[in-house]
mmCIF file of C-alpha atoms in Angstrom:
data_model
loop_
_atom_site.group_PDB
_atom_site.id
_atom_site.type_symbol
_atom_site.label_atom_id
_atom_site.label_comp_id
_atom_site.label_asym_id
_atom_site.label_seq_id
_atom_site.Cartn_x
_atom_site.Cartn_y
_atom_site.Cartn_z
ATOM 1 C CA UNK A 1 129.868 88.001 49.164
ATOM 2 C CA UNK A 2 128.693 90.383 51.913
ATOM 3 C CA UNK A 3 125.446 91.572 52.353
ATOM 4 C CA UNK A 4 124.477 94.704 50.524
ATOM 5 C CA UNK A 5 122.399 97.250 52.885
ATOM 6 C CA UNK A 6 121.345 100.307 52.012
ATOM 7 C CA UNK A 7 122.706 103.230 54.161
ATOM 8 C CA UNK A 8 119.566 105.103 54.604
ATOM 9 C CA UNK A 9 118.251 102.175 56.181
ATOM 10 C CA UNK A 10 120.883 101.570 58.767
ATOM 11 C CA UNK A 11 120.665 105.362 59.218
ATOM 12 C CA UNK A 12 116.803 105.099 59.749
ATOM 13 C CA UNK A 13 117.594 102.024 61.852
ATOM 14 C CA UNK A 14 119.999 103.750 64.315
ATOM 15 C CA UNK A 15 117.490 106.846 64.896
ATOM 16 C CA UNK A 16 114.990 104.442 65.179
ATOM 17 C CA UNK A 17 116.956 102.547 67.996
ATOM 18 C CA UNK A 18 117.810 106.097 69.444
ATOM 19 C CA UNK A 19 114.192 106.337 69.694
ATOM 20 C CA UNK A 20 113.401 103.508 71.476
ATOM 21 C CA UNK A 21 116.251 103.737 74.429
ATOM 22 C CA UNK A 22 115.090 107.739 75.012
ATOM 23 C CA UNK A 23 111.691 106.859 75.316
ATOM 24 C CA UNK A 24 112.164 103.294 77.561
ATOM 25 C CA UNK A 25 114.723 104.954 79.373
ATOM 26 C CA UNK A 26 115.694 108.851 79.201
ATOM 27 C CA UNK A 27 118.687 110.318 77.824
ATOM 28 C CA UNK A 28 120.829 108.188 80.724
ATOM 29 C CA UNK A 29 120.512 105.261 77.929
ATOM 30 C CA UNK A 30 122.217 107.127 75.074
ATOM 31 C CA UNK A 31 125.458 105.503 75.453
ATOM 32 C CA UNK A 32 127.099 104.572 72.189
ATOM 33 C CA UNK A 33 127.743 101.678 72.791
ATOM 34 C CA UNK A 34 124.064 100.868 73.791
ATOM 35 C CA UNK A 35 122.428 102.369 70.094
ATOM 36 C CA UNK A 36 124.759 100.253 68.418
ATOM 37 C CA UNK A 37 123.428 97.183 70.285
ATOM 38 C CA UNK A 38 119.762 97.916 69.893
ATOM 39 C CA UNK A 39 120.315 99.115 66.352
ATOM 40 C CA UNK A 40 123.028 96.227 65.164
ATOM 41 C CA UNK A 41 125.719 98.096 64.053
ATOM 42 C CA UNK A 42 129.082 99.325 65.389
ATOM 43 C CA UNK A 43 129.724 102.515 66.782
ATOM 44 C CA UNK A 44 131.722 103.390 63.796
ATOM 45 C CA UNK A 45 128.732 103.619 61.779
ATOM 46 C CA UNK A 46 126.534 105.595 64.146
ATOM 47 C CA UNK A 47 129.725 108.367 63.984
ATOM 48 C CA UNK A 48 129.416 108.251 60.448
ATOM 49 C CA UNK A 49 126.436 108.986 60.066
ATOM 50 C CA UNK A 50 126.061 111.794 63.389
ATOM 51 C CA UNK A 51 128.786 114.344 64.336
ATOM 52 C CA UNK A 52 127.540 114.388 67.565
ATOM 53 C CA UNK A 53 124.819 112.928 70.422
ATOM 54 C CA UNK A 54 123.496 116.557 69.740
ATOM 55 C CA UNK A 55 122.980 115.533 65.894
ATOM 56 C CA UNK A 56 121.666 111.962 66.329
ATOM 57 C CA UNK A 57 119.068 113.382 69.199
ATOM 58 C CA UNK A 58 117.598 116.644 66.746
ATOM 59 C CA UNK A 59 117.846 113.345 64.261
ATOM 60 C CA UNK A 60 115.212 111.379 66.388
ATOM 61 C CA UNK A 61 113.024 114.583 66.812
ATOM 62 C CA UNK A 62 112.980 115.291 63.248
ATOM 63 C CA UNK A 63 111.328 111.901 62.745
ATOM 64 C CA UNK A 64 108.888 112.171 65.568
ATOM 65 C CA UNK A 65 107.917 115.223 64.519
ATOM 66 C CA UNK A 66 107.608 114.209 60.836
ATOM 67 C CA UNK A 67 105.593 111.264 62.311
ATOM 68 C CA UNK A 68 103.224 113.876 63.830
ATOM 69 C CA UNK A 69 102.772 116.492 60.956
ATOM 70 C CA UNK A 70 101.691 113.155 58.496
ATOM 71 C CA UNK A 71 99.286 112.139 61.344
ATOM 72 C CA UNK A 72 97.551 115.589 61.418
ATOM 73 C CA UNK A 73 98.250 115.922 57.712
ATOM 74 C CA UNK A 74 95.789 112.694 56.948
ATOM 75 C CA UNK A 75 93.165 114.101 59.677
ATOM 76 C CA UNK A 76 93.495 117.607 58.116
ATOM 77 C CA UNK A 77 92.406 115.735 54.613
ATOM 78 C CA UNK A 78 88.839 115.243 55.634
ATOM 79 C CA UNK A 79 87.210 118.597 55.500
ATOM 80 C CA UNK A 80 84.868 117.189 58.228
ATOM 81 C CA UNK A 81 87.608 117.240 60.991
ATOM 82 C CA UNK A 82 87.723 119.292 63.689
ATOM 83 C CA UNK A 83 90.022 120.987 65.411
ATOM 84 C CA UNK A 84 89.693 118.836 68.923
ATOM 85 C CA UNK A 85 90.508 115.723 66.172
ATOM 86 C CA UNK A 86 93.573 118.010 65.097
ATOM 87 C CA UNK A 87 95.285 118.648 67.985
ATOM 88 C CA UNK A 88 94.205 115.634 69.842
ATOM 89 C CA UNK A 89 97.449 114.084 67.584
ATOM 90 C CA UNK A 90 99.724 115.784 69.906
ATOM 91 C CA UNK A 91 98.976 113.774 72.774
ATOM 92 C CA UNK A 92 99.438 110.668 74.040
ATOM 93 C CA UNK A 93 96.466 108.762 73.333
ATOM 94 C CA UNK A 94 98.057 105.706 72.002
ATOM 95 C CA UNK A 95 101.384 103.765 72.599
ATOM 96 C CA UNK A 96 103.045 105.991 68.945
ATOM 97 C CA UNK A 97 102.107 109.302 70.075
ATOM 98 C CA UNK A 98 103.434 108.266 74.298
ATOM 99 C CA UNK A 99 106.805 107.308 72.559
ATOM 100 C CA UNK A 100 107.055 110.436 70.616
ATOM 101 C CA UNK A 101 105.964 112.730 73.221
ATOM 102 C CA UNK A 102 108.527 110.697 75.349
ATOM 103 C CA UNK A 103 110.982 111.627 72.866
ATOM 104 C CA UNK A 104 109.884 115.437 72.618
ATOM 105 C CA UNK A 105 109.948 115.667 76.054
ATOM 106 C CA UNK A 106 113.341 114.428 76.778
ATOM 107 C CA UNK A 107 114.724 116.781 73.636
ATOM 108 C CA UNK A 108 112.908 119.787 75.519
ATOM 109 C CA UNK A 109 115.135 119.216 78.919
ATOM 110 C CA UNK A 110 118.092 118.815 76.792
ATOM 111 C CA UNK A 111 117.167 121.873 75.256
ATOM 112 C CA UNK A 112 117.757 123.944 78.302
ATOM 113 C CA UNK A 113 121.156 123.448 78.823
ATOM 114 C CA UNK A 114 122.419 123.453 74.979
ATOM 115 C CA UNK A 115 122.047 126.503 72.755
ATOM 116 C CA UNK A 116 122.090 124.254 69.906
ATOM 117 C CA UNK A 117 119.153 121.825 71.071
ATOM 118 C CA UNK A 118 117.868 124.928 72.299
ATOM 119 C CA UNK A 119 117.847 126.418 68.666
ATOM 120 C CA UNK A 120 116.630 123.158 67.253
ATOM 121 C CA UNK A 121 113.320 123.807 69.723
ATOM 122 C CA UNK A 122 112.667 126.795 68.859
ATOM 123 C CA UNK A 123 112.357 126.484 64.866
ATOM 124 C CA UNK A 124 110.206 122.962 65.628
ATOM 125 C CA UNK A 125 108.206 124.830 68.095
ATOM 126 C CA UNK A 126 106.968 128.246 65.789
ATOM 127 C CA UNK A 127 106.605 125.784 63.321
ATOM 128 C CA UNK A 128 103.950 124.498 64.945
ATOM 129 C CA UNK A 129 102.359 127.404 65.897
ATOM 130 C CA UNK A 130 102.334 128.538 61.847
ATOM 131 C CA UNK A 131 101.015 125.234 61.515
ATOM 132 C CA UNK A 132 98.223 125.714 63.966
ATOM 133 C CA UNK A 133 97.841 129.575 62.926
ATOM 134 C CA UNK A 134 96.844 128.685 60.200
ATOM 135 C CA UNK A 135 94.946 125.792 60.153
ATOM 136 C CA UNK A 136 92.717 128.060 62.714
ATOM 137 C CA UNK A 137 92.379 131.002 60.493
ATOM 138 C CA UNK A 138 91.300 129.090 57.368
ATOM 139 C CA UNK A 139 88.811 127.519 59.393
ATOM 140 C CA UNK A 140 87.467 130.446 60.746
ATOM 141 C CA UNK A 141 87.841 129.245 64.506
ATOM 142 C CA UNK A 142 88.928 132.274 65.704
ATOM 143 C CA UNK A 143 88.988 135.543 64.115
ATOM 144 C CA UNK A 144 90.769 137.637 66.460
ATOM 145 C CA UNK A 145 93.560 137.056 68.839
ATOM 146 C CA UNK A 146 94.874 134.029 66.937
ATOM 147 C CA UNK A 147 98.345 134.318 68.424
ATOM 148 C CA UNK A 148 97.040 134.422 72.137
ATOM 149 C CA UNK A 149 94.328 131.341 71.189
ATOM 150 C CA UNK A 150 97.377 129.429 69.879
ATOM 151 C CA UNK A 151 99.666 129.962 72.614
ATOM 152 C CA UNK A 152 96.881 129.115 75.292
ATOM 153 C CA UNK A 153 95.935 125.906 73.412
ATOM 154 C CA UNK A 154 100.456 124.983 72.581
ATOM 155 C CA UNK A 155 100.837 125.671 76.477
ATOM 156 C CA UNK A 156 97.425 123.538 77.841
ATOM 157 C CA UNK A 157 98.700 120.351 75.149
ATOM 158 C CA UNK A 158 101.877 120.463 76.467
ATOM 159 C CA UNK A 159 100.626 120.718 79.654
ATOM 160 C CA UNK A 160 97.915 118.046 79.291
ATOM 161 C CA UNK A 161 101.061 115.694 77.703
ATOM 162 C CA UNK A 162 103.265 115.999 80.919
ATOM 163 C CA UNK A 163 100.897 114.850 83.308
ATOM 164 C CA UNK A 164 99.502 112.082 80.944
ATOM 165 C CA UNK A 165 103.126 111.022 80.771
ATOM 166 C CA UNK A 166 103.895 111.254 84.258
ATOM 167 C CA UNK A 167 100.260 109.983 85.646
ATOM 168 C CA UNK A 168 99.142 108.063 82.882
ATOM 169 C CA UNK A 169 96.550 105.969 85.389
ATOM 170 C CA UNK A 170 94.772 109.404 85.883
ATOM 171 C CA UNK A 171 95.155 110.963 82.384
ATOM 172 C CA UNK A 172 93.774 108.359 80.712
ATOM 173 C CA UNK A 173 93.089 109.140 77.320
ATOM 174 C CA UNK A 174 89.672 109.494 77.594
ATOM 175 C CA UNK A 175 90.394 112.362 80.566
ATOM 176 C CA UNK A 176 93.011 114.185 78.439
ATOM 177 C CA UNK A 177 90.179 114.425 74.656
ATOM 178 C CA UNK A 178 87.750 115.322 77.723
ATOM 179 C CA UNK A 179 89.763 118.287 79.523
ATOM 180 C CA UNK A 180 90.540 119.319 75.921
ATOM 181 C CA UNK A 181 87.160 119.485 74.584
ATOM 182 C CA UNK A 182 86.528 121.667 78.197
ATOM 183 C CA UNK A 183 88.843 124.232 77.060
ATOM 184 C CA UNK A 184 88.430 124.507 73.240
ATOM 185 C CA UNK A 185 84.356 125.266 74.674
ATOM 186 C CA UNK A 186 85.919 128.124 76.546
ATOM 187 C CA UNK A 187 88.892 129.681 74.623
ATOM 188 C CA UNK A 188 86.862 129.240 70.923
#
C-alpha cells in the first residue's frame, strides 16, 4: 500500500526547499530539477502545485514574510516592547531572519524585471508600511509626519539588511541594533 502524504505538506515542503536553494545560492539554483531534489519529489508535482517559477518564488515570499509578521506579532504582544525590539525583526540578526532577508532580497531583483513580481512587491511592501503606520501611531512615537518617519526608517532597514548581508563580518548584529538605536534617537 503506498504511503499516504498529505499535499499541503509536500506543498510546504517544496517552498520550503525553494527557500533553501535561493538563499544558499541565488535565483541561478532554481532549476526544476534541483527543488525536486532538495524537496523529494518529481517535477511533476512542483508543476502541480505552481503555474510558474514566478508563482513558486511569490510562494516562498509569502512564507518568509508570514514568518516575519508572527515574529513581530509575538514581540508586539508585550505592551513593554519597543519599537527598536519591533523592527529589529527585520534584520538579520540570527541565521532565520539572514535566510529570509536572503530570500526578500533575491525576490526584490527579480522584481525589477517582472511586472508581476514587481506587483507582488509592491502590495508586501505598503503592507508593511500600514503595519508600521500604525503600530507608530498607537504608540504615540510620532505624531506628525508618520509617512516620512516610516519611509526613513523602511529605507535605513533595508539599507542596514544589504550591507549586513553583503559584509556580515562588519555588520555584526550587534553594529546593525546599534546604528538602529542611532537613528530611532534622531528621527523619533
Amino acid at each position: 500500500m503506498p504511503k499516504v502524504v498529505d499535499p499541503m505538506i509536500r506543498r510546504k515542503d517544496i517552498v520550503a526547499a525553494t527557500s533553501a536553494l535561493l538563499a544558499s545560492s541565488g535565483p541561478e539554483a532554481l532549476s526544476l530539477r534541483k527543488i525536486a531534489e532538495k524537496a523529494g519529489c518529481t517535477i511533476g508535482l512542483i508543476n502541480h502545485w505552481f503555474s510558474s517559477k514566478d508563482d513558486l518564488i511569490e510562494a516562498v515570499l509569502d512564507d518568509a514574510a508570514n514568518a516575519a509578521v508572527e515574529r513581530c506579532k509575538k514581540v508586539l504582544n508585550n505592551p513593554d516592547v519597543t519599537l527598536e525590539q519591533v523592527v529589529c525583526e527585520f534584520l538579520p540578526l540570527d541565521r532565520k531572519r539572514t535566510s529570509e532577508l536572503r530570500v526578500w532580497l533575491v525576490f526584490w531583483g527579480l522584481s525589477i524585471a517582472r511586472p508581476a513580481l514587481r506587483r507582488g512587491y509592491k502590495q508586501r511592501v505598503a503592507g508593511m508600511r500600514e503595519q508600521l503606520s500604525n503600530e507608530i501611531q498607537c504608540r504615540g512615537i510620532v505624531t506628525k509626519d508618520v509617512v516620512q518617519f516610516v519611509d526613513v526608517l523602511m529605507a535605513s532597514l533595508d539599507g542596514i539588511a544589504v550591507n549586513a548581508l553583503a559584509d556580515p563580518e562588519y555588520w555584526t548584529a550587534t553594529r546593525q541594533r546599534e546604528t538602529l538605536r542611532w537613528l530611532l534617537q534622531r528621527i523619533t
